[in-house]
Short mmCIF file of C-alpha atoms and ligand atoms in Angstrom, two decimals:
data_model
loop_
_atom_site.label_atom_id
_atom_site.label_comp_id
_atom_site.label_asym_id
_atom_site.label_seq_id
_atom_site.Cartn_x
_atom_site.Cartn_y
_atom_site.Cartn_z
CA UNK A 1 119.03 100.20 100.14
CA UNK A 2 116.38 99.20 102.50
CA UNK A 3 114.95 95.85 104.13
CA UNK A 4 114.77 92.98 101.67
CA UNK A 5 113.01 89.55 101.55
CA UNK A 6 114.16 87.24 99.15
CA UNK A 7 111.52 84.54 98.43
CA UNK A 8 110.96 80.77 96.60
CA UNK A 9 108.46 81.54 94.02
CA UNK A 10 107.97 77.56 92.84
CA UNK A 11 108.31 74.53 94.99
CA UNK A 12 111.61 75.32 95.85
CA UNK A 13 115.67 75.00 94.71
CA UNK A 14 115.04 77.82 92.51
CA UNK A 15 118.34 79.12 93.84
CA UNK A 16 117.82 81.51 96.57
CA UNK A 17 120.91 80.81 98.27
CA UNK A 18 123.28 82.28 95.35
CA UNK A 19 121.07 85.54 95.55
CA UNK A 20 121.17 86.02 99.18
CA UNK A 21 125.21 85.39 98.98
CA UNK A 22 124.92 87.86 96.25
CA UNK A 23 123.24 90.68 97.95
CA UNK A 24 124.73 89.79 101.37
CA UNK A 25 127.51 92.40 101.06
CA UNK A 26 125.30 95.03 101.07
CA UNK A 27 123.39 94.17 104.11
CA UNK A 28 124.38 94.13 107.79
CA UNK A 29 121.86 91.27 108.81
CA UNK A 30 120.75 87.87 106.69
CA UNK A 31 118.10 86.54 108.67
CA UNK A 32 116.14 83.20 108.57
CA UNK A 33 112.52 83.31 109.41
CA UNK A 34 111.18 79.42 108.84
CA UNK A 35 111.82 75.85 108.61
CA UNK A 36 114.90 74.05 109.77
CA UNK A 37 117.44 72.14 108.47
CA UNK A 38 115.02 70.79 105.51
CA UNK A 39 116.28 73.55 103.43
CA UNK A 40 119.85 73.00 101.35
CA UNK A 41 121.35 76.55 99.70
CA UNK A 42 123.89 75.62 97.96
CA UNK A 43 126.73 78.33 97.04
CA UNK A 44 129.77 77.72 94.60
CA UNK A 45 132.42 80.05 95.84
CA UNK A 46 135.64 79.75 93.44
CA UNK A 47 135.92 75.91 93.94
CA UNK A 48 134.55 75.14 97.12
CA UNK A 49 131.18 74.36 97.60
CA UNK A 50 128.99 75.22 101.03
CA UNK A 51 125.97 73.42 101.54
CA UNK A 52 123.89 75.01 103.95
CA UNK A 53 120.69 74.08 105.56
CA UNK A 54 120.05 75.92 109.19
CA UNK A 55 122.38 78.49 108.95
CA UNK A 56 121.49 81.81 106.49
CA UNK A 57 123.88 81.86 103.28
CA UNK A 58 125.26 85.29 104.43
CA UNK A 59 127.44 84.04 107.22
CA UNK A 60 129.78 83.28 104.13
CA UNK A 61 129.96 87.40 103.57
CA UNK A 62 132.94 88.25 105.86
CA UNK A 63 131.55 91.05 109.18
CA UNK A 64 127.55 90.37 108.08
CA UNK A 65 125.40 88.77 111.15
CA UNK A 66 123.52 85.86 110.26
CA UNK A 67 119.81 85.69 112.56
CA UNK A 68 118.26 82.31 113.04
CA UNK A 69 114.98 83.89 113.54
CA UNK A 70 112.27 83.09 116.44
CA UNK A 71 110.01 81.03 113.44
CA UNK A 72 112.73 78.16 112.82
CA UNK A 73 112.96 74.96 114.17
CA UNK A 74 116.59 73.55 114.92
CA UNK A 75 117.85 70.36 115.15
CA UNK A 76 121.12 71.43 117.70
CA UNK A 77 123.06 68.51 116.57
CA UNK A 78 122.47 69.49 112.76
CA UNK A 79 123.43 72.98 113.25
CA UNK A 80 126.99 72.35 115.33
CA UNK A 81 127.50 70.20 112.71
CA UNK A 82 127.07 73.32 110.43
CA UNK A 83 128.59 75.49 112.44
CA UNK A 84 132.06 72.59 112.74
CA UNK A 85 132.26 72.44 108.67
CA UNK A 86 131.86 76.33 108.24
CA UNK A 87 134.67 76.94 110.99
CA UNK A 88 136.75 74.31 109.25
CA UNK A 89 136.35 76.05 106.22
CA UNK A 90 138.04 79.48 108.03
CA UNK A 91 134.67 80.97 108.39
CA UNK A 92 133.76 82.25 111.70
CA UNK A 93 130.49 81.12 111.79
CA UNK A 94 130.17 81.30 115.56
CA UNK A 95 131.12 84.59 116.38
CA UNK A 96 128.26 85.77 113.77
CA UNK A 97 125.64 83.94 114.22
CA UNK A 98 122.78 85.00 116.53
CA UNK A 99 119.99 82.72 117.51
CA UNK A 100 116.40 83.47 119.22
CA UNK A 101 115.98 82.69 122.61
CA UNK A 102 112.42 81.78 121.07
CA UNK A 103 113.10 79.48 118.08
CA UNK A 104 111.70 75.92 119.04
CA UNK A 105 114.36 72.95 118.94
CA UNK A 106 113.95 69.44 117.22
CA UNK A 107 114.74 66.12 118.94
CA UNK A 108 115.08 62.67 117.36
CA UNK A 109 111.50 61.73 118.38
CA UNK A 110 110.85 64.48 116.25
CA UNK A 111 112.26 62.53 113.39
CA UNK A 112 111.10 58.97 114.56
CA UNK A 113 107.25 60.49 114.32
CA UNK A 114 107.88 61.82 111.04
CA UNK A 115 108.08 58.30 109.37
CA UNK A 116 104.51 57.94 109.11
CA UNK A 117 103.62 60.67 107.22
CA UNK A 118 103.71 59.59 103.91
CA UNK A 119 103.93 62.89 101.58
CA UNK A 120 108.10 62.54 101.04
CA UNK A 121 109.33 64.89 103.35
CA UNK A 122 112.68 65.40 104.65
CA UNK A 123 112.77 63.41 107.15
CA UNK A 124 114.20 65.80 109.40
CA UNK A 125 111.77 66.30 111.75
CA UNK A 126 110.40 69.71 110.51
CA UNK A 127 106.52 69.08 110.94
CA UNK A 128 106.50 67.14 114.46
CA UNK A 129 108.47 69.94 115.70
CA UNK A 130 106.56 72.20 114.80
CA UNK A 131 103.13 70.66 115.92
CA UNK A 132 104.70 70.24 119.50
CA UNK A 133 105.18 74.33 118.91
CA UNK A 134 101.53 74.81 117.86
CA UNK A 135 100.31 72.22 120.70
CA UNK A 136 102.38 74.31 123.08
CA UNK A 137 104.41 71.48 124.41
CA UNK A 138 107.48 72.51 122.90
CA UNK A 139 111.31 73.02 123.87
CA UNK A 140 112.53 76.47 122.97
CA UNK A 141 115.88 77.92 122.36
CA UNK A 142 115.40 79.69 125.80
CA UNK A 143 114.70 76.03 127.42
CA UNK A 144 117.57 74.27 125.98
CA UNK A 145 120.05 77.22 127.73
CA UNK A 146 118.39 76.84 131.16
CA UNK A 147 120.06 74.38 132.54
CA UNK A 148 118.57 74.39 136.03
CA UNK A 149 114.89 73.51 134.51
CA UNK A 150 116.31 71.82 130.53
CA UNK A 151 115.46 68.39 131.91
CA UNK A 152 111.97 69.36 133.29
CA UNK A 153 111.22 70.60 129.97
CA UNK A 154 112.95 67.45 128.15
CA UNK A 155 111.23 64.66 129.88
CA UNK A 156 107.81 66.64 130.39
CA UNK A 157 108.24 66.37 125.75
CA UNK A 158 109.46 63.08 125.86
CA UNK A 159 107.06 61.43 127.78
CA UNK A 160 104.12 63.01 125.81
CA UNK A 161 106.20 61.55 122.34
CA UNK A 162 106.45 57.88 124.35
CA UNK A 163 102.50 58.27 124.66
CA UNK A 164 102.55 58.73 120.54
CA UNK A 165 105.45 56.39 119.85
CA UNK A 166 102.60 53.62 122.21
CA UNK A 167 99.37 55.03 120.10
CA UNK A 168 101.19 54.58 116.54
CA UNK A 169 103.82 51.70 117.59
CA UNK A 170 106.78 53.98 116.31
CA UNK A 171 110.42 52.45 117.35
CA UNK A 172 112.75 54.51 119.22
CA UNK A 173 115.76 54.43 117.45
CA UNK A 174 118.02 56.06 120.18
CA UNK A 175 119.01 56.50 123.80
CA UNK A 176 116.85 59.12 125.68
CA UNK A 177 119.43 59.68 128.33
CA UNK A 178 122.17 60.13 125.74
CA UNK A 179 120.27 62.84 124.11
CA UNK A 180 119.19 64.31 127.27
CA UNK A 181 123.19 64.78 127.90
CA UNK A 182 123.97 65.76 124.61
CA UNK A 183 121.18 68.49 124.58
CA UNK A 184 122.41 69.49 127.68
CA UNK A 185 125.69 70.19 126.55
CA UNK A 186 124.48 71.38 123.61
CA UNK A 187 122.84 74.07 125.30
CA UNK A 188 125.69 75.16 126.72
CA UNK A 189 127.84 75.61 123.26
CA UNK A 190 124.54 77.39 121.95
CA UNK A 191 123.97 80.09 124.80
CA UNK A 192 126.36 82.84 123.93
CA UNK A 193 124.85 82.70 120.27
CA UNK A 194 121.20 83.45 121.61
CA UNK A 195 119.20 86.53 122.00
CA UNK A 196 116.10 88.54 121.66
CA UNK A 197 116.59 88.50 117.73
CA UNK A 198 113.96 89.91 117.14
CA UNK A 199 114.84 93.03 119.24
CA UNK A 200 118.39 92.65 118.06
CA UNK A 201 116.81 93.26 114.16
CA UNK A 202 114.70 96.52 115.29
CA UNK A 203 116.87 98.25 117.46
CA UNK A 204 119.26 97.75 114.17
CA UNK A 205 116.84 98.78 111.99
CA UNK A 206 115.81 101.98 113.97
CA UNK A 207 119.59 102.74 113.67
CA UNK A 208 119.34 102.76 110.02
CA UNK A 209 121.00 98.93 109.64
CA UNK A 210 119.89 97.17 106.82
CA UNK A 211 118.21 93.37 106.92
CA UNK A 212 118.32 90.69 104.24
CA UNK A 213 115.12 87.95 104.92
CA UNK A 214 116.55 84.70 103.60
CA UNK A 215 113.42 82.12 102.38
CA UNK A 216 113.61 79.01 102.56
CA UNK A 217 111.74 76.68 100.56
CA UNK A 218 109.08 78.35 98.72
CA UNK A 219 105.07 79.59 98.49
CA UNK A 220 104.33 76.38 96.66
CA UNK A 221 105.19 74.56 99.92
CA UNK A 222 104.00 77.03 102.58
CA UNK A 223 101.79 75.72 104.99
CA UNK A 224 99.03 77.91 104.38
CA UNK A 225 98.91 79.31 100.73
CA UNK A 226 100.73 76.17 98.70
CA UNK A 227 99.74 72.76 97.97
CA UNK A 228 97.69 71.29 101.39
CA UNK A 229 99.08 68.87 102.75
CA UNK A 230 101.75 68.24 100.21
CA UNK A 231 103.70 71.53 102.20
CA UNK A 232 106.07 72.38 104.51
CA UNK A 233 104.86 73.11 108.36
CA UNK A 234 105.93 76.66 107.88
CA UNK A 235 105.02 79.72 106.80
CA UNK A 236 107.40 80.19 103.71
CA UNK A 237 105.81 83.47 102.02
CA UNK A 238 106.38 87.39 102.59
CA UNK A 239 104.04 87.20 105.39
CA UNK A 240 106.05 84.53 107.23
CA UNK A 241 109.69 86.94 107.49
CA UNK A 242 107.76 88.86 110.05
CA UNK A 243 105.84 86.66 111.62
CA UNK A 244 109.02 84.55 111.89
CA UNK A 245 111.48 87.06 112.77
CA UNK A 246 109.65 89.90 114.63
CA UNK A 247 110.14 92.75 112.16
CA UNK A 248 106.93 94.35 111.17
CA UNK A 249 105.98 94.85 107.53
CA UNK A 250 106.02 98.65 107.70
CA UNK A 251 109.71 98.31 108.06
CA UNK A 252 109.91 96.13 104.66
CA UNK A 253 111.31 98.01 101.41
CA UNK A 254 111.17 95.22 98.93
CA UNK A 255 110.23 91.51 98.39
CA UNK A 256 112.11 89.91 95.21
CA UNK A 257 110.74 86.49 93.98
CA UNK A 258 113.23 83.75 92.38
CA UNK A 259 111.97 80.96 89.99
CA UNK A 260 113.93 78.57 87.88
CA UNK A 261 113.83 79.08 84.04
CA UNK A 262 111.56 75.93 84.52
CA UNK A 263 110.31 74.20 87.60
CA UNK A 264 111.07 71.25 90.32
CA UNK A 265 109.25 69.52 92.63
CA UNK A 266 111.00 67.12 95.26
CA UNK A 267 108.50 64.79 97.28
CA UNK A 268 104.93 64.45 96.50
CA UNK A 269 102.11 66.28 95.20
CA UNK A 270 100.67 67.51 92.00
CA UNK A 271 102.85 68.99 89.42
CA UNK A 272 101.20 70.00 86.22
CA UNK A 273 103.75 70.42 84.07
CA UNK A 274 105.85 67.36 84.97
CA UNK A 275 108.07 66.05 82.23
CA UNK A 276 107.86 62.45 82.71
CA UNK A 277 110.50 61.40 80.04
CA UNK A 278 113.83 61.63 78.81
CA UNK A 279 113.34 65.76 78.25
CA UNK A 280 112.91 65.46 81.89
CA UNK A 281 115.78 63.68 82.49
CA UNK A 282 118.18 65.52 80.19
CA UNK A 283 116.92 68.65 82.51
CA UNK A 284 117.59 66.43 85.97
CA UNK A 285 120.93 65.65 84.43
CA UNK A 286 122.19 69.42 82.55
CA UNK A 287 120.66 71.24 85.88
CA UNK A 288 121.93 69.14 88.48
CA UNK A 289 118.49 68.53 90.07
CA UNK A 290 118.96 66.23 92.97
CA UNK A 291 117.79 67.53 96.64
CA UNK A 292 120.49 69.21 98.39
CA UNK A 293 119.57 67.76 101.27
CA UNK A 294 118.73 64.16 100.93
CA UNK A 295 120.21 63.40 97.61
CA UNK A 296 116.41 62.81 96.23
CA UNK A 297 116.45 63.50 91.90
CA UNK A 298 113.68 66.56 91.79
CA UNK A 299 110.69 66.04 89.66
CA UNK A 300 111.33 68.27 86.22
CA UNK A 301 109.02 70.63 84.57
CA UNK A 302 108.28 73.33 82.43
CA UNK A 303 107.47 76.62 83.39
CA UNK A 304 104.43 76.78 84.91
CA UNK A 305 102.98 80.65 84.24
CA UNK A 306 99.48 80.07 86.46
CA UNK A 307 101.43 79.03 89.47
CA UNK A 308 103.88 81.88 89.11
CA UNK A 309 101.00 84.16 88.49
CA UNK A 310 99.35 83.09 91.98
CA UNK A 311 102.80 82.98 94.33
CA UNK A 312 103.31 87.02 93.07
CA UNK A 313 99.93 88.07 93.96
CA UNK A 314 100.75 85.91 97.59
CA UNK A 315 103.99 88.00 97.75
CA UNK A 316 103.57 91.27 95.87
CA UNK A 317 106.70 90.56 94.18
CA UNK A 318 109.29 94.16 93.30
CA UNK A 319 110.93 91.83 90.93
CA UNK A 320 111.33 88.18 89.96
CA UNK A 321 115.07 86.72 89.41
CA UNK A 322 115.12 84.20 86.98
CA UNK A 323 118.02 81.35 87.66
CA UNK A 324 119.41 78.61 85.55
CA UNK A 325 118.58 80.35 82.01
CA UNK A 326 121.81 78.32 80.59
CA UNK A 327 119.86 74.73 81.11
CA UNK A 328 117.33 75.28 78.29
CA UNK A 329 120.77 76.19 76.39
CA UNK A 330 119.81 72.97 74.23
CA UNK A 331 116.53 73.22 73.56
CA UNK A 332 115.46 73.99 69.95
CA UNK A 333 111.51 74.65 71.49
CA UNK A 334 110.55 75.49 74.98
CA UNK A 335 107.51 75.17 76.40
CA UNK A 336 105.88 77.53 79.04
CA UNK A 337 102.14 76.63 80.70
CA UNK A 338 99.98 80.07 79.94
CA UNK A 339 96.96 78.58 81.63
CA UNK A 340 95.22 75.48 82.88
CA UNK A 341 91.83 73.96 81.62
CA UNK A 342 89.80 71.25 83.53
CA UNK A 343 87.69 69.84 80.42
CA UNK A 344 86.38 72.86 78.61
CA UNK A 345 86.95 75.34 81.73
CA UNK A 346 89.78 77.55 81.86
CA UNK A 347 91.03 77.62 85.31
CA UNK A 348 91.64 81.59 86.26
CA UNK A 349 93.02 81.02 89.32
CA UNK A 350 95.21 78.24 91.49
CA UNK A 351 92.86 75.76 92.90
CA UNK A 352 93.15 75.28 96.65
CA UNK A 353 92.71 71.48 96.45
CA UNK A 354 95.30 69.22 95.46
CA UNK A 355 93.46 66.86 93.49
CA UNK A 356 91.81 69.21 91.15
CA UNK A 357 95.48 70.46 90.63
CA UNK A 358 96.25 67.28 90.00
CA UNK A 359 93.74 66.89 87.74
CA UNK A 360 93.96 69.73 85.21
CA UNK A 361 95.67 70.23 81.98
CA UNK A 362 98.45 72.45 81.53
CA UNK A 363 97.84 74.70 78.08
CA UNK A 364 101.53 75.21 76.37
CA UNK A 365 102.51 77.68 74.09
CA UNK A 366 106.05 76.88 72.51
CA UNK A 367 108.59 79.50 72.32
CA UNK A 368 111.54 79.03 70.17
CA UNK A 369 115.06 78.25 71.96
CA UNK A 370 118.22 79.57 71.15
CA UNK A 371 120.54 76.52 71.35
CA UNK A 372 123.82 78.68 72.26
CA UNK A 373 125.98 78.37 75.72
CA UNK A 374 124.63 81.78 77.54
CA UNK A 375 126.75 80.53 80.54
CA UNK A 376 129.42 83.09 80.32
CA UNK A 377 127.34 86.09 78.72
CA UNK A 378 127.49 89.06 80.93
CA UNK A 379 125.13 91.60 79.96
CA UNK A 380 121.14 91.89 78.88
CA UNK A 381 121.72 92.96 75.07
CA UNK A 382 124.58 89.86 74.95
CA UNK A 383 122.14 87.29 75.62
CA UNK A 384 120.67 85.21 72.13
CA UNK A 385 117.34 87.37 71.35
CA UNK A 386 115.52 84.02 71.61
CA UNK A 387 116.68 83.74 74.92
CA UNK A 388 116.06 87.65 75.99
CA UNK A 389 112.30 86.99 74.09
CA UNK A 390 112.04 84.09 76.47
CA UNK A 391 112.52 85.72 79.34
CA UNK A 392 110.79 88.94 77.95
CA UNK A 393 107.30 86.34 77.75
CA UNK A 394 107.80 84.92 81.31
CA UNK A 395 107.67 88.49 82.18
CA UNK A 396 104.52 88.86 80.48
CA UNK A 397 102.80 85.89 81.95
CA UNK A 398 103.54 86.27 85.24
CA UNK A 399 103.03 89.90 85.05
CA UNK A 400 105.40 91.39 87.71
CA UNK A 401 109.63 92.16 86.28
CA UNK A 402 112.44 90.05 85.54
CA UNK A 403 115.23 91.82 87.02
CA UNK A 404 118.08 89.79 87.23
CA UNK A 405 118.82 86.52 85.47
CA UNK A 406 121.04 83.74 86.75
CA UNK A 407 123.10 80.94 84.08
CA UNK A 408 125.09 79.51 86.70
CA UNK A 409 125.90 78.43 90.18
CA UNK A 410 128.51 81.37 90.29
CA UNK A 411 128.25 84.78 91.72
CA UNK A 412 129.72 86.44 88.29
CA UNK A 413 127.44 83.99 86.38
CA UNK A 414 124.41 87.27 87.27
CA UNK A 415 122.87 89.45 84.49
CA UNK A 416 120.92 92.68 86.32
CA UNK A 417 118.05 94.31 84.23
CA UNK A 418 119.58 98.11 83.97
CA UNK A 419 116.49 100.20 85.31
CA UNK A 420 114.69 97.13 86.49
CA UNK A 421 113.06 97.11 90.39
CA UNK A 422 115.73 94.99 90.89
CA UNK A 423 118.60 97.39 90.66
CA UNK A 424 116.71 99.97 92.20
CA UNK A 425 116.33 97.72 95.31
CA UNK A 426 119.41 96.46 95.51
CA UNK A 427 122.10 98.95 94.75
P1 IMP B 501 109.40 68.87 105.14
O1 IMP B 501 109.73 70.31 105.03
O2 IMP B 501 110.61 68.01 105.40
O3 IMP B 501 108.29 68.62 106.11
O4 IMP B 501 108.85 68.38 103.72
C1 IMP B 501 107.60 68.82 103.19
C2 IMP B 501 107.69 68.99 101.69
O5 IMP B 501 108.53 70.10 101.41
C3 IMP B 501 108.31 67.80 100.95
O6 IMP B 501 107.69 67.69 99.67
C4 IMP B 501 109.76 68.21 100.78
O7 IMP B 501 110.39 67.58 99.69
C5 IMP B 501 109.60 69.70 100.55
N1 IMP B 501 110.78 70.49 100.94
C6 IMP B 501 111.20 70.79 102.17
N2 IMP B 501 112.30 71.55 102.12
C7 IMP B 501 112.57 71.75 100.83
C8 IMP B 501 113.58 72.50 100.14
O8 IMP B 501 114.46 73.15 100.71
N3 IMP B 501 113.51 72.46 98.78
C9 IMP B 501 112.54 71.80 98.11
N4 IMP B 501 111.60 71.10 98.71
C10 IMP B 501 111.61 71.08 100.05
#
């Protein structure tokens, strides 16, 4: 068992949150590296459910440490708020969490600016946060603590966001002295959480520790390699867990990629493989696609084999988990994008701008389905063969190895490929 990063390998929700709760038990640290509270893992644990959004899924593994890394941004009201429903819950979320001194916070301007960017994002914030961190205005973790010079730091931010609010006539929706107290006594709740993290994870490392890297969103959305500017403002491929948390990639043993069975999109930008009718639908409605965080339905697809093909040579994928098998459970055909062709062209490789994505169309080849309940099957060989040749072609197209396959929100609801990359890595 060695250093693991677990990545989004679509657009995101492919269900990286059950995997990292999965593996957390055999790891002493589940760190974040990216984004903020715009992500939403979900985990079904017997019947309660945990949303979480800031804070890594492995705080719900009893003893593990749970890192918000130095490359988040975090909204301090969001993640008490977190932290309050987790401790209600009987977890002790506070007593294992551990936060860089150097991860940049959020403040409602941060929000208020977002409005005008019209590309549906969360709405939390996320990118004007972390422009003010590449402008090298912003607030850091290590700020918000310092209470002697917090309100330099505060209204030296806020009165370069009332220069933007002027420029752009953007409302401010709420009291800047009320959130100059609140942060203030926020800052105080958060300091015996914070650290050198980053230190924290090497000195660990170096004495033979072992660290989970917990994505969040996906490639298709990172701010560099997916689809510009429909994307995230962060850096949400194998590169970005060091970058983001301050462990080098020497010290990383294994990157696993998960993708749905098919594919979802929340918020705009192209999507090739978009099922705009009622197939779509019946796979919004059997899968449960509807954002975690803001309650938005997900755009539907199939399987999209070119894009899958591009985000493993990004991350140099060990393995790929597939989730949700058990929603094409009622398909008699399924249909899987092998390549994309712009006229007479084939397209060999993902193009970098948006409209010629947009633009291209998505060459199917139908595979049959197997149109029995896999939901409760427990091993490789007791899967339908239709189902096991399904996942058998993805393998195939994407070239890199399924090694695990998810039907369900449940931990027991796992098949692992005996002899796969996957076991090897993980056991
Ligand atoms: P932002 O991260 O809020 O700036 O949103 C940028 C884009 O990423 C939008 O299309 C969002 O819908 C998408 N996005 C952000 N976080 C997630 C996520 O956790 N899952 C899926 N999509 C996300």
């Amino acid at each position: 068992m060695g250093n693991l990063i677990i990545l989004g390998s679509q657009w995101g929700d492919e269900g990286k949150g059950k995997l990292v709760d999965l593996l957390a038990d055999q790891f002493d640290f589940i760190v974040r590296f990216q984004g903020g509270n715009n992500a939403g893992h979900t985990i079904l644990i017997g019947d309660r459910k945990f949303v979480l959004k800031l804070i890594p899924s492995g705080i719900l593994r009893p003893g593990k440490i749970a890192v918000i890394g130095n490359g988040l941004v975090i909204d301090p009201v969001a993640l008490f708020a977190e932290i309050d429903q987790l401790s209600a819950a009987g977890v002790d979320a506070q007593a294992r969490l551990r936060i860089s001194s150097r991860a940049h916070i959020l403040v409602p301007a941060h929000r208020a600016m977002e409005k005008r960017l019209a590309i549906g994002t969360t709405l939390r914030g996320i990118g004007p946060c972390y422009e003010d961190k590449a402008g090298r205005r912003g607030i850091r973790v290590a700020d918000l603590i310092d209470s002697e010079h917090f309100v330099e730091h505060f209204d030296a931010l806020a009165r370069e966001h009332e220069a933007t609010f002027k420029a752009f006539e953007i409302e401010r929706d709420y009291d800047l002295d009320e959130v100059r107290a609140q942060y203030l006594e926020l800052g105080a709740r958060i300091k015996p959480m914070v650290c050198e993290t980053a230190l924290l994870l090497n000195r660990a490392i170096r004495d033979g520790k072992t660290v989970l890297f917990e994505g969040a969103q996906a490639t298709m959305l990172d701010l560099d390699h997916g689809t510009y500017p429909f994307v995230t403002s962060s850096s949400a491929s194998a590169g970005g867990a060091c970058t983001g948390s301050g462990v080098a990639p020497t010290l990383i043993d294994g990157i696993l990629g998960v993708a749905k069975a098919y594919i979802t999109r929340v918020g705009g930008g192209p999507f090739p493989t978009e099922m705009l009718g009622a197939e779509g639908e019946e796979i919004r409605r059997r899968g449960n696609e509807f954002g975690s965080v803001t309650g938005r339905p997900r755009r539907c697809g199939w399987f999209d084999a070119p894009l899958l093909r591009y985000t493993a040579a990004i991350n140099n994928f060990d393995s790929l988990v597939i989730t949700k098998l058990d929603v094409l459970d009622h398909l008699d055909r399924i249909p899987v994008c092998t390549e994309y062709r712009e006229g007479a062209r084939v397209l060999s490789e993902m193009p970098a701008v948006c409209s010629t994505l947009g633009g291209i169309d998505p060459v199917y080849e139908c595979l049959p389905g197997w149109q029995t309940d896999t939901s409760q099957v427990k091993t490789w060989d007791g899967l339908p063969p239709a189902a096991r040749a399904y996942v058998d072609f993805l393998e195939k197209q994407c070239d890199v190895e399924v090694g695990c396959i998810s039907m369900g929100p449940e931990r027991n609801q796992t098949i692992i490929k005996p002899g796969s990359n996957f076991q090897r890595l993980t056991s």
